[in-house]
Short mmCIF file of C-alpha atoms in Angstrom, two decimals:
data_model
loop_
_atom_site.label_atom_id
_atom_site.label_comp_id
_atom_site.label_asym_id
_atom_site.label_seq_id
_atom_site.Cartn_x
_atom_site.Cartn_y
_atom_site.Cartn_z
CA MET A 1 147.14 -99.11 -212.54
CA LYS A 2 148.11 -99.39 -208.87
CA TYR A 3 148.53 -96.79 -206.13
CA LEU A 4 151.88 -97.51 -204.46
CA ARG A 5 152.86 -96.34 -200.97
CA ILE A 6 156.33 -96.82 -199.52
CA ILE A 7 156.90 -96.12 -195.83
CA THR A 8 160.63 -95.70 -195.37
CA PRO A 9 163.24 -94.05 -193.12
CA ARG A 10 163.49 -90.34 -193.84
CA SER A 11 166.87 -90.60 -195.61
CA ASN A 12 165.45 -92.76 -198.43
CA GLY A 13 162.58 -90.68 -199.79
CA SER A 14 164.35 -88.59 -202.44
CA LYS A 15 166.32 -91.58 -203.78
CA ILE A 16 163.17 -93.70 -204.02
CA MET A 17 161.30 -90.90 -205.82
CA LYS A 18 164.14 -90.68 -208.36
CA GLN A 19 164.05 -94.45 -208.98
CA LEU A 20 160.26 -94.41 -209.33
CA SER A 21 160.49 -91.64 -211.92
CA GLU A 22 163.18 -93.51 -213.87
CA ASN A 23 161.05 -96.68 -213.83
CA GLY A 24 157.84 -95.25 -215.27
CA ALA A 25 155.87 -94.29 -212.14
CA LYS A 26 153.58 -91.23 -212.31
CA SER A 27 152.18 -88.67 -209.83
CA ILE A 28 155.05 -89.22 -207.37
CA ASN A 29 154.99 -87.39 -204.04
CA CYS A 30 156.38 -87.64 -200.53
CA LEU A 31 154.97 -86.87 -197.06
CA LEU A 32 156.90 -86.54 -193.81
CA ALA A 33 155.66 -88.86 -191.06
CA GLU A 34 156.54 -90.61 -187.82
CA GLY A 35 156.62 -94.35 -187.33
CA SER A 36 155.59 -96.18 -184.21
CA ALA A 37 156.52 -99.83 -183.80
CA ASN A 38 155.24 -102.08 -181.03
CA ASP A 39 155.73 -100.38 -177.62
CA HIS A 40 158.04 -103.17 -176.40
CA ILE A 41 160.33 -102.81 -179.43
CA LEU A 42 160.56 -99.04 -178.94
CA GLU A 43 161.22 -99.45 -175.22
CA VAL A 44 164.08 -101.90 -175.82
CA LEU A 45 165.62 -99.56 -178.41
CA GLY A 46 165.04 -96.46 -176.26
CA ILE A 47 163.19 -94.76 -179.14
CA GLU A 48 159.91 -92.86 -178.84
CA LYS A 49 159.14 -92.09 -182.52
CA GLN A 50 160.94 -92.92 -185.75
CA LYS A 51 161.22 -90.31 -188.51
CA LYS A 52 159.65 -91.68 -191.70
CA GLU A 53 158.60 -90.65 -195.18
CA ILE A 54 155.65 -91.94 -197.16
CA VAL A 55 156.43 -91.96 -200.88
CA SER A 56 153.44 -92.57 -203.14
CA ALA A 57 153.03 -93.01 -206.88
CA LEU A 58 150.85 -94.48 -209.59
CA VAL A 59 152.41 -97.50 -211.33
CA ASN A 60 151.19 -99.61 -214.27
CA ASP A 61 150.18 -103.16 -213.36
CA ASN A 62 152.80 -104.72 -215.63
CA LEU A 63 155.64 -102.85 -213.86
CA ILE A 64 154.68 -103.25 -210.21
CA ASP A 65 156.19 -106.64 -209.26
CA ASP A 66 159.62 -105.95 -210.77
CA LEU A 67 159.63 -102.42 -209.34
CA LEU A 68 158.79 -103.58 -205.81
CA ASP A 69 161.48 -106.28 -205.93
CA PHE A 70 164.02 -103.78 -207.27
CA LEU A 71 163.22 -101.20 -204.56
CA LYS A 72 163.29 -103.84 -201.81
CA ASP A 73 166.75 -105.03 -202.90
CA LYS A 74 168.16 -101.53 -203.41
CA PHE A 75 166.81 -99.63 -200.40
CA ASP A 76 165.67 -102.10 -197.79
CA LYS A 77 168.50 -104.47 -196.95
CA LYS A 78 167.78 -103.96 -193.21
CA ASN A 79 164.00 -104.61 -193.53
CA THR A 80 163.07 -101.07 -192.47
CA SER A 81 160.62 -100.16 -195.25
CA ILE A 82 157.10 -101.28 -196.05
CA MET A 83 155.78 -101.17 -199.63
CA PHE A 84 152.18 -101.85 -200.59
CA THR A 85 149.72 -101.16 -203.39
CA THR A 86 146.00 -100.65 -203.88
CA PRO A 87 144.33 -101.23 -207.25
CA VAL A 88 143.08 -97.91 -208.68
CA ASP A 89 140.23 -99.60 -210.55
CA TYR A 90 139.04 -101.48 -207.45
CA LYS A 91 135.52 -102.81 -208.09
CA GLY A 92 134.67 -104.96 -205.11
CA GLU A 93 136.47 -107.96 -203.67
CA VAL A 94 140.25 -108.24 -204.00
CA ASN A 95 142.07 -111.39 -202.94
CA MET A 96 144.10 -109.76 -200.19
CA GLU A 97 145.93 -110.74 -197.05
CA TYR A 98 146.28 -107.16 -195.74
CA GLU A 99 144.37 -103.92 -195.78
CA ALA A 100 145.49 -100.34 -195.22
CA LEU A 101 143.58 -98.77 -192.33
CA TYR A 102 143.42 -94.97 -192.08
CA VAL A 103 142.19 -93.25 -188.91
CA ILE A 104 141.95 -89.44 -188.88
CA VAL A 105 141.69 -87.96 -185.37
CA ASP A 106 142.60 -84.85 -183.41
CA LYS A 107 146.36 -84.65 -182.88
CA ALA A 108 146.13 -85.47 -179.17
CA ASN A 109 144.42 -88.81 -179.95
CA ALA A 110 146.85 -90.50 -182.39
CA ASP A 111 148.80 -92.28 -179.64
CA LYS A 112 145.56 -93.66 -178.21
CA VAL A 113 144.56 -95.07 -181.63
CA ILE A 114 147.98 -96.74 -181.93
CA GLU A 115 147.77 -98.18 -178.41
CA ILE A 116 144.30 -99.63 -179.04
CA SER A 117 145.33 -101.17 -182.37
CA GLN A 118 148.48 -102.74 -180.91
CA LYS A 119 146.46 -104.33 -178.10
CA GLU A 120 144.32 -105.94 -180.81
CA GLY A 121 147.30 -107.30 -182.78
CA ALA A 122 148.62 -104.53 -185.04
CA LYS A 123 152.42 -104.38 -185.18
CA GLY A 124 153.01 -100.71 -185.91
CA ALA A 125 151.65 -97.49 -187.35
CA THR A 126 152.73 -94.43 -189.28
CA VAL A 127 151.42 -90.97 -188.39
CA VAL A 128 151.11 -88.00 -190.75
CA HIS A 129 150.37 -84.60 -189.21
CA GLY A 130 147.89 -82.27 -190.86
CA ARG A 131 145.05 -79.80 -190.36
CA GLY A 132 141.31 -80.25 -190.45
CA SER A 133 138.67 -78.01 -191.96
CA GLY A 134 135.67 -78.89 -189.78
CA ILE A 135 133.47 -75.91 -189.01
CA GLN A 136 132.83 -76.89 -185.39
CA LYS A 137 136.42 -76.46 -184.19
CA LYS A 138 137.69 -73.52 -186.20
CA SER A 139 138.59 -70.42 -184.21
CA VAL A 140 139.80 -66.96 -185.08
CA PHE A 141 142.87 -65.30 -183.56
CA LEU A 142 144.13 -61.89 -184.75
CA ASN A 143 141.89 -62.14 -187.84
CA MET A 144 143.44 -65.50 -188.81
CA THR A 145 141.40 -68.69 -188.97
CA ILE A 146 142.98 -71.38 -186.82
CA GLU A 147 142.24 -74.87 -188.10
CA PRO A 148 142.45 -77.84 -185.72
CA GLU A 149 145.53 -80.04 -185.96
CA LYS A 150 144.82 -83.59 -187.10
CA ASP A 151 146.78 -86.81 -187.34
CA ILE A 152 146.31 -89.49 -189.96
CA VAL A 153 147.25 -92.86 -188.48
CA LEU A 154 148.07 -95.41 -191.20
CA MET A 155 148.37 -99.11 -190.39
CA LEU A 156 148.83 -102.17 -192.55
CA ILE A 157 146.87 -104.94 -190.87
CA LYS A 158 146.00 -108.53 -191.69
CA LYS A 159 142.50 -108.95 -193.05
CA GLU A 160 141.69 -111.61 -190.44
CA ILE A 161 142.20 -109.16 -187.53
CA SER A 162 141.00 -105.98 -189.26
CA GLU A 163 137.39 -106.07 -188.03
CA ARG A 164 138.55 -106.60 -184.45
CA ILE A 165 140.93 -103.62 -184.67
CA LYS A 166 138.37 -101.38 -186.40
CA SER A 167 135.66 -102.20 -183.84
CA ALA A 168 137.99 -101.54 -180.90
CA ILE A 169 139.08 -98.16 -182.32
CA TYR A 170 135.51 -97.19 -183.27
CA GLU A 171 134.18 -97.87 -179.76
CA ALA A 172 137.11 -96.51 -177.72
CA MET A 173 137.45 -93.32 -179.79
CA ASN A 174 133.66 -92.70 -179.96
CA LEU A 175 133.81 -92.32 -183.74
CA ASP A 176 130.03 -92.50 -183.93
CA GLU A 177 129.95 -88.96 -182.45
CA ASN A 178 130.19 -85.89 -184.68
CA SER A 179 133.74 -84.54 -185.21
CA LYS A 180 135.47 -87.32 -183.26
CA GLY A 181 137.27 -88.75 -186.29
CA ILE A 182 137.05 -90.72 -189.50
CA MET A 183 138.14 -94.29 -190.17
CA PHE A 184 138.32 -96.10 -193.52
CA SER A 185 140.29 -98.93 -195.10
CA LEU A 186 141.58 -99.72 -198.58
CA PRO A 187 142.41 -103.12 -200.07
CA VAL A 188 146.07 -104.04 -200.42
CA SER A 189 147.15 -106.23 -203.31
CA ASP A 190 150.98 -106.29 -203.09
CA VAL A 191 153.11 -106.11 -199.93
CA ARG A 192 156.86 -106.13 -199.27
CA GLY A 193 158.72 -105.75 -195.97
CA LEU A 194 156.05 -106.51 -193.35
CA VAL A 195 156.56 -108.18 -189.98
CA ASP A 196 154.08 -111.04 -189.59
CA GLN A 197 150.96 -110.40 -187.50
CA ASN A 198 149.03 -112.97 -185.46
#
């Protein structure tokens, strides 16, 4: 079994979810997100953030290759989506070229994480907005508990530059301090639609 994530323009999410369901995928869901390509690319296009969706599902190993090829052909003729999987029964080393890096920080810090990672060779990132539940930053207003806003920055990065990127983020964002953020990575075993990284 593999955990599939598809980062795609916002108009594709519902159609992809339908195709996944028809092709045997399970536990399908979709999150709204924003994409951030390399600063130079965005500047040339005059775009600040791109509206994205992250569709995820569980797919049997024997279906994954054909399903990824089918989705790539059907929905990504302009090379605007990224599809990748992580083995659910991961037990140590996976022969992988990429890994999925997740960095959870306060909302105001997501752009800084992206900037640091791009300086170290990452090509883009996807940001999902959420809320945290840490005790230190909760406040009460009119008898309502206000939870701090968080961003989850997701990047697909080459294994050979991952330690460099993780170290740079860890140091610059002071992640060794309490409540500054969380960073973790997952192995990636199948990838479609990625721009090459140096």
